[in-house]
Short mmCIF file of C-alpha atoms in Angstrom, two decimals:
data_model
loop_
_atom_site.label_atom_id
_atom_site.label_comp_id
_atom_site.label_asym_id
_atom_site.label_seq_id
_atom_site.Cartn_x
_atom_site.Cartn_y
_atom_site.Cartn_z
CA MET A 1 -21.42 12.88 25.79
CA SER A 2 -21.06 16.59 24.86
CA LEU A 3 -17.50 17.90 24.99
CA SER A 4 -18.56 20.76 27.27
CA LYS A 5 -19.52 18.25 29.95
CA LEU A 6 -16.37 16.14 29.89
CA ARG A 7 -14.52 15.89 33.15
CA GLY A 8 -11.29 14.13 34.03
CA THR A 9 -10.62 11.48 36.56
CA ARG A 10 -7.43 10.10 38.00
CA LEU A 11 -5.60 7.38 36.12
CA ARG A 12 -5.67 4.10 37.95
CA SER A 13 -2.44 2.68 39.36
CA ARG A 14 -0.77 0.27 36.98
CA ALA A 15 2.16 -1.30 38.80
CA THR A 16 4.55 -1.14 41.71
CA ALA A 17 6.84 1.75 42.57
CA ILE A 18 9.99 2.34 40.55
CA VAL A 19 13.55 2.57 41.74
CA GLY A 20 14.69 5.25 44.16
CA ALA A 21 16.43 8.50 43.46
CA ILE A 22 19.80 8.46 41.79
CA GLY A 23 22.57 10.70 42.90
CA LEU A 24 22.92 12.73 39.70
CA ALA A 25 20.32 13.30 36.97
CA THR A 26 22.17 15.55 34.57
CA PHE A 27 23.94 14.00 31.63
CA GLY A 28 27.47 15.03 30.65
CA LEU A 29 27.74 18.03 28.30
CA THR A 30 30.39 19.36 25.99
CA ALA A 31 31.87 22.75 26.85
CA CYS A 32 29.51 24.64 24.56
CA GLY A 33 25.72 24.71 24.81
CA GLY A 34 23.03 25.42 22.25
CA GLY A 35 22.43 21.90 20.98
CA SER A 36 25.78 20.15 21.43
CA SER A 37 25.84 16.38 21.79
CA PRO A 38 26.45 14.95 25.25
CA ALA A 39 30.03 14.03 26.11
CA THR A 40 29.00 10.89 27.99
CA SER A 41 26.65 8.08 27.14
CA VAL A 42 23.02 8.30 28.12
CA THR A 43 22.06 5.87 30.87
CA THR A 44 19.35 3.40 29.91
CA GLY A 45 17.13 1.30 32.13
CA PRO A 46 14.35 1.88 34.66
CA PRO A 47 13.18 5.36 35.66
CA SER A 48 14.39 7.19 38.74
CA THR A 49 13.11 9.97 40.97
CA VAL A 50 15.28 12.92 42.02
CA ASP A 51 15.16 15.69 44.60
CA SER A 52 14.72 19.38 43.83
CA ALA A 53 18.44 20.20 43.93
CA THR A 54 19.27 17.51 41.40
CA TRP A 55 16.33 18.46 39.20
CA ASN A 56 17.54 22.06 39.14
CA LYS A 57 20.89 20.82 37.83
CA THR A 58 19.05 18.96 35.07
CA LEU A 59 17.13 22.13 34.22
CA ASP A 60 20.33 24.20 34.10
CA ALA A 61 21.93 21.65 31.78
CA ALA A 62 18.77 21.61 29.63
CA ASN A 63 18.91 25.40 29.26
CA GLN A 64 22.54 25.10 28.12
CA GLU A 65 21.58 22.54 25.48
CA GLY A 66 18.80 24.86 24.37
CA THR A 67 17.14 22.45 21.92
CA VAL A 68 14.96 19.37 21.94
CA ASN A 69 14.15 17.35 18.83
CA TRP A 70 10.60 16.01 19.09
CA TYR A 71 9.37 13.18 16.84
CA PHE A 72 5.61 12.87 17.16
CA SER A 73 2.37 11.75 15.53
CA VAL A 74 0.00 14.12 17.37
CA GLY A 75 -1.83 16.95 15.61
CA SER A 76 -1.75 20.63 16.66
CA SER A 77 1.87 20.24 17.74
CA ASP A 78 2.74 23.87 17.01
CA LYS A 79 0.36 25.04 19.74
CA ILE A 80 1.64 22.43 22.20
CA ILE A 81 5.20 23.53 21.45
CA ALA A 82 4.25 27.17 22.02
CA ASP A 83 2.88 26.27 25.46
CA PHE A 84 6.11 24.48 26.39
CA GLU A 85 8.38 27.24 25.10
CA LYS A 86 6.40 29.80 27.08
CA ALA A 87 7.15 27.81 30.23
CA TYR A 88 10.79 27.10 29.23
CA PRO A 89 11.87 30.01 26.99
CA LYS A 90 15.52 28.88 26.85
CA ILE A 91 14.60 25.56 25.22
CA LYS A 92 13.38 25.49 21.62
CA VAL A 93 11.51 22.50 20.21
CA LYS A 94 12.36 21.30 16.71
CA ALA A 95 9.49 19.13 15.48
CA THR A 96 9.35 16.18 13.10
CA PHE A 97 5.76 15.13 12.37
CA ALA A 98 4.60 11.90 10.75
CA GLY A 99 1.84 9.40 11.27
CA THR A 100 2.71 6.55 13.59
CA ALA A 101 3.00 4.04 10.74
CA ASP A 102 5.51 6.30 8.95
CA LEU A 103 7.37 7.40 12.06
CA ILE A 104 8.25 3.92 13.31
CA PRO A 105 10.39 2.86 10.29
CA LYS A 106 12.26 6.18 10.45
CA LEU A 107 12.98 5.71 14.13
CA ASP A 108 14.06 2.10 13.70
CA GLN A 109 16.44 3.07 10.91
CA GLU A 110 17.99 5.72 13.15
CA ILE A 111 18.25 3.27 16.05
CA GLU A 112 19.91 0.68 13.82
CA ALA A 113 22.41 3.24 12.51
CA GLY A 114 23.04 4.80 15.93
CA VAL A 115 21.97 8.21 14.63
CA LYS A 116 21.71 10.94 17.27
CA SER A 117 18.65 12.75 15.97
CA ALA A 118 15.44 12.23 17.96
CA ASP A 119 15.43 13.37 21.58
CA VAL A 120 11.80 12.69 22.53
CA VAL A 121 9.41 10.34 20.75
CA VAL A 122 5.61 10.43 21.05
CA HIS A 123 3.39 8.17 18.97
CA ALA A 124 0.51 5.68 19.20
CA SER A 125 2.13 2.24 19.01
CA PRO A 126 2.41 0.90 22.57
CA GLY A 127 3.95 -2.33 21.30
CA TRP A 128 6.84 -0.39 19.80
CA PHE A 129 7.54 1.31 23.11
CA SER A 130 7.38 -1.94 25.03
CA ASP A 131 9.69 -3.73 22.61
CA ARG A 132 12.23 -0.90 22.34
CA TYR A 133 12.31 -0.44 26.11
CA ASP A 134 13.00 -4.16 26.54
CA ALA A 135 15.79 -3.75 23.96
CA ASP A 136 17.36 -0.95 26.07
CA LYS A 137 16.80 1.79 23.47
CA PHE A 138 15.40 4.45 25.84
CA ALA A 139 17.20 6.67 28.30
CA SER A 140 16.44 6.07 31.96
CA LEU A 141 13.60 8.52 32.60
CA THR A 142 14.37 11.02 35.34
CA VAL A 143 11.15 11.94 37.15
CA ALA A 144 10.99 15.48 38.58
CA PRO A 145 9.71 16.06 42.14
CA ASP A 146 6.44 17.57 40.88
CA GLN A 147 5.74 14.54 38.71
CA THR A 148 6.62 12.20 41.57
CA SER A 149 4.07 14.04 43.73
CA ALA A 150 1.50 13.66 40.93
CA GLY A 151 1.81 9.88 41.10
CA TRP A 152 4.07 9.02 38.18
CA GLU A 153 6.06 6.44 40.14
CA LYS A 154 3.01 4.18 40.01
CA LEU A 155 1.87 5.30 36.57
CA LEU A 156 5.21 4.43 34.98
CA GLY A 157 5.17 0.95 36.48
CA GLY A 158 8.95 0.70 36.37
CA LYS A 159 9.17 1.58 32.66
CA SER A 160 11.06 4.52 31.19
CA TYR A 161 8.23 5.62 28.94
CA ALA A 162 5.12 7.52 30.00
CA THR A 163 1.58 7.06 28.70
CA VAL A 164 0.52 10.71 28.61
CA LEU A 165 -2.47 10.85 26.27
CA ALA A 166 -5.35 8.86 24.79
CA ILE A 167 -7.43 10.19 21.92
CA PRO A 168 -10.88 8.60 21.76
CA TYR A 169 -12.30 7.59 18.45
CA THR A 170 -15.48 9.52 17.66
CA ILE A 171 -18.66 9.26 15.68
CA SER A 172 -17.98 11.89 13.03
CA SER A 173 -20.89 13.48 11.22
CA GLN A 174 -21.69 16.32 8.87
CA SER A 175 -22.98 19.20 10.95
CA ASP A 176 -26.45 19.13 9.38
CA GLN A 177 -26.97 15.54 10.53
CA PRO A 178 -28.31 14.48 13.96
CA THR A 179 -25.68 13.22 16.40
CA PHE A 180 -25.68 9.94 18.30
CA THR A 181 -23.77 8.88 21.39
CA ASP A 182 -23.33 5.23 20.37
CA VAL A 183 -23.02 3.36 17.10
CA ALA A 184 -25.97 1.04 17.75
CA SER A 185 -28.34 3.98 18.15
CA LEU A 186 -26.92 5.61 15.03
CA LEU A 187 -27.47 2.52 12.88
CA ALA A 188 -30.95 1.99 14.27
CA ALA A 189 -31.98 5.55 13.41
CA LYS A 190 -30.01 6.05 10.18
CA PRO A 191 -29.64 2.68 8.42
CA ASP A 192 -29.89 4.31 4.98
CA ALA A 193 -27.24 6.98 5.54
CA LYS A 194 -23.94 6.94 3.68
CA TYR A 195 -21.04 5.86 5.90
CA GLY A 196 -17.28 6.15 5.76
CA LEU A 197 -15.49 3.35 7.61
CA LEU A 198 -11.88 3.17 8.73
CA ASN A 199 -10.00 0.16 7.36
CA PRO A 200 -8.82 -2.03 10.27
CA HIS A 201 -5.70 -2.82 8.27
CA SER A 202 -4.58 0.74 9.04
CA SER A 203 -3.68 0.02 12.68
CA VAL A 204 -4.23 -2.35 15.56
CA ALA A 205 -6.12 0.49 17.29
CA ALA A 206 -8.61 0.60 14.41
CA ALA A 207 -9.21 -3.14 14.55
CA PHE A 208 -9.56 -2.92 18.33
CA ALA A 209 -12.18 -0.18 17.91
CA TYR A 210 -14.36 -2.54 15.88
CA GLU A 211 -13.71 -5.35 18.36
CA THR A 212 -14.79 -3.03 21.19
CA LEU A 213 -18.04 -2.44 19.32
CA ARG A 214 -18.47 -6.17 18.82
CA GLN A 215 -17.87 -6.88 22.50
CA GLU A 216 -20.46 -4.25 23.47
CA PHE A 217 -23.18 -4.90 20.90
CA GLY A 218 -22.47 -8.39 19.52
CA ASP A 219 -21.58 -9.61 16.02
CA GLU A 220 -24.72 -8.00 14.63
CA ILE A 221 -23.19 -4.53 14.91
CA LEU A 222 -20.67 -5.55 12.25
CA ASP A 223 -23.44 -7.11 10.18
CA LYS A 224 -25.40 -3.85 10.32
CA LEU A 225 -22.36 -1.79 9.35
CA ALA A 226 -21.70 -4.12 6.42
CA ALA A 227 -25.32 -3.72 5.26
CA THR A 228 -25.03 0.07 4.98
CA SER A 229 -24.03 2.07 1.94
CA HIS A 230 -20.40 2.54 2.90
CA THR A 231 -16.92 3.37 1.69
CA VAL A 232 -13.85 1.95 3.43
CA GLU A 233 -11.01 4.47 3.69
CA ALA A 234 -7.36 3.51 4.18
CA SER A 235 -6.70 5.78 7.17
CA ASN A 236 -8.25 8.52 9.28
CA THR A 237 -6.83 11.27 7.07
CA PRO A 238 -8.75 10.38 3.88
CA LEU A 239 -11.74 9.39 6.05
CA GLY A 240 -11.95 12.89 7.54
CA GLN A 241 -11.26 14.60 4.24
CA ALA A 242 -13.97 12.65 2.44
CA LEU A 243 -16.48 13.43 5.19
CA GLY A 244 -15.61 17.12 4.97
CA ALA A 245 -16.08 16.98 1.21
CA GLY A 246 -19.57 15.53 1.65
CA SER A 247 -18.88 12.01 0.38
CA PHE A 248 -20.89 10.55 3.25
CA GLU A 249 -22.90 11.69 6.25
CA TYR A 250 -21.16 9.73 9.01
CA ALA A 251 -17.67 8.39 9.53
CA LEU A 252 -16.35 5.97 12.12
CA PRO A 253 -14.24 5.43 13.96
CA GLY A 254 -13.43 9.11 13.50
CA LEU A 255 -10.53 11.09 14.89
CA ALA A 256 -11.01 14.72 15.90
CA SER A 257 -7.28 15.46 15.67
CA VAL A 258 -7.65 14.91 11.91
CA THR A 259 -10.87 16.86 11.38
CA THR A 260 -10.17 19.85 13.65
CA PRO A 261 -7.84 21.48 11.07
CA LEU A 262 -10.49 20.84 8.39
CA VAL A 263 -13.15 22.53 10.51
CA ALA A 264 -10.83 25.51 10.94
CA LYS A 265 -10.79 25.77 7.14
CA GLY A 266 -14.58 25.69 6.89
CA ALA A 267 -15.53 22.00 6.92
CA ARG A 268 -18.85 21.41 8.68
CA ILE A 269 -18.04 18.38 10.82
CA THR A 270 -19.28 17.46 14.31
CA GLU A 271 -17.45 14.99 16.54
CA THR A 272 -19.25 12.98 19.23
CA VAL A 273 -17.43 10.88 21.82
CA PRO A 274 -19.38 7.64 22.31
CA THR A 275 -20.77 6.93 25.75
CA LYS A 276 -20.67 3.19 24.99
CA ALA A 277 -17.77 1.20 23.53
CA ALA A 278 -15.39 4.16 23.48
CA SER A 279 -11.84 3.27 22.48
CA GLY A 280 -8.82 5.03 21.09
CA PRO A 281 -5.06 4.97 20.68
CA GLN A 282 -2.77 5.76 23.60
CA TYR A 283 0.30 7.93 23.11
CA ASN A 284 3.53 7.23 24.95
CA ALA A 285 6.55 9.50 25.44
CA ALA A 286 10.16 8.43 25.83
CA VAL A 287 13.66 9.92 25.74
CA MET A 288 15.79 8.09 23.20
CA GLY A 289 19.00 6.42 24.31
CA THR A 290 20.74 8.26 21.46
CA ALA A 291 19.27 11.65 22.44
CA PRO A 292 21.64 14.48 21.42
CA HIS A 293 20.06 16.80 24.01
CA PRO A 294 19.22 14.43 26.88
CA ASN A 295 18.65 17.05 29.59
CA ALA A 296 16.33 19.17 27.45
CA ALA A 297 14.59 15.95 26.44
CA THR A 298 14.11 15.05 30.11
CA VAL A 299 12.60 18.46 30.89
CA PHE A 300 10.28 18.29 27.87
CA THR A 301 9.10 14.77 28.69
CA ASN A 302 8.40 15.75 32.30
CA TRP A 303 6.39 18.71 31.02
CA LEU A 304 4.33 16.35 28.84
CA MET A 305 3.71 14.34 32.03
CA SER A 306 2.72 17.43 34.03
CA LYS A 307 -0.61 19.10 34.67
CA ASP A 308 0.42 21.91 32.31
CA GLY A 309 1.25 19.40 29.59
CA ALA A 310 -2.07 17.63 30.10
CA ALA A 311 -3.91 20.97 29.91
CA SER A 312 -2.13 21.74 26.63
CA PHE A 313 -3.20 18.38 25.20
CA VAL A 314 -6.82 18.98 26.23
CA LYS A 315 -6.78 22.50 24.82
CA ASN A 316 -5.17 21.60 21.51
CA VAL A 317 -6.06 17.94 20.82
CA SER A 318 -9.63 17.83 22.14
CA PRO A 319 -11.29 15.49 22.84
CA ALA A 320 -8.49 13.96 24.88
CA ALA A 321 -8.03 11.74 27.89
CA THR A 322 -4.91 12.55 29.91
CA ALA A 323 -3.07 10.53 32.52
CA ILE A 324 -3.11 13.52 34.86
CA SER A 325 -6.64 14.76 35.38
CA VAL A 326 -7.33 18.34 34.26
CA ASP A 327 -10.49 20.29 33.47
CA GLY A 328 -12.01 19.17 30.19
CA SER A 329 -10.22 15.83 29.98
CA ILE A 330 -12.20 12.68 29.33
CA PRO A 331 -12.09 10.12 32.16
CA TRP A 332 -9.06 7.98 31.37
CA ASP A 333 -10.68 4.67 32.24
CA SER A 334 -13.62 5.37 29.91
CA VAL A 335 -11.40 5.03 26.80
CA LYS A 336 -10.40 1.43 26.16
CA SER A 337 -7.02 0.74 24.57
CA TYR A 338 -5.55 -2.53 23.42
CA ASP A 339 -2.88 -4.49 25.25
CA PRO A 340 0.10 -4.85 22.88
CA LYS A 341 1.13 -8.09 24.59
CA GLU A 342 -2.24 -9.57 23.62
CA TRP A 343 -2.80 -7.85 20.28
CA THR A 344 0.15 -9.24 18.37
CA ASN A 345 0.38 -9.05 14.59
CA GLU A 346 -0.93 -12.60 14.51
CA LYS A 347 -4.05 -11.70 16.48
CA TRP A 348 -4.57 -8.52 14.44
CA ASN A 349 -4.46 -10.46 11.17
CA ALA A 350 -6.60 -13.25 12.59
CA TRP A 351 -9.24 -10.77 13.75
CA ILE A 352 -9.43 -9.21 10.30
CA ALA A 353 -9.70 -12.63 8.67
CA GLN A 354 -12.46 -13.75 11.03
CA TYR A 355 -14.59 -10.66 11.49
CA TRP A 356 -13.81 -8.10 8.77
CA THR A 357 -13.02 -9.85 5.51
CA PRO A 358 -16.15 -12.05 5.40
CA ARG A 359 -18.34 -8.97 5.79
CA PHE A 360 -16.42 -6.19 4.02
CA GLY A 361 -13.91 -7.98 1.81
CA GLY A 362 -10.25 -7.14 1.41
#
């Protein structure tokens, strides 16, 4: 589908309603503002909704803190931050960027040591969020009235982390090559092209992308990929860079968040969202239980959950599917994502051993 024709739809309900409003949403503060640590412990557990008066107290406390430390693995963060700071000029975002695979060990080390560093975490490992929530490592998420009206009680499903974004994998191509809206059509028309392939060892999402293709087109789709002239790249970053450098004509599964900065520097790359077998990683957001600025973190997370936050994602991380439908977003249900409860490390490794290694080696 062409990006100009993408339209959003509402995210389907996922679970039952969460707990009712608590009496006070603001966390305790020290006497001074501007980034001081909270004087009281952050409450963990299920999310809660609050009324406008209580939310205004949270906002006042957030403005006093004045800072939010954001750990993330999403590209174009500087532009997303600029959109937030325009809406909340008294709160400044300090960003720490790393790929999901690099961010998780850093976070786990800080959790283990009880370090008060990260306020808000956004990355693409749903299993990590599920496990850390079960281990009581996230603050109880306070849901603002506007987000309650938007349907987040159901979307959260009783969990204190919000799935705010999905980035669909693409069929990446050099701009002088014809585009195709599904991998089967591409291979049928261009069997002799040079291909860059993403190594499924890089992430569960990558392995799931190939499994989604297999479910849609059968085992022969993997056979046809294996029969091409191809290079397997370790992650999406070298995959996009090699495509931009002309090492091959097509790359898949591609990731536009990687290639967009390359295009801005002159790379001639076109991204096409598949109309069949589309999949991609989902990004969750949570306030850490050790957040040094818990009120500012709550405001920032609610903004990521809002229509304005969704619009910023679509504007700066396109193509994107957002939980809250906005103009230009890809229909949420059209992008398949793996269930972390099903796709354990054992299943991931077993899938590679059964379907990848016999065809591609390694």
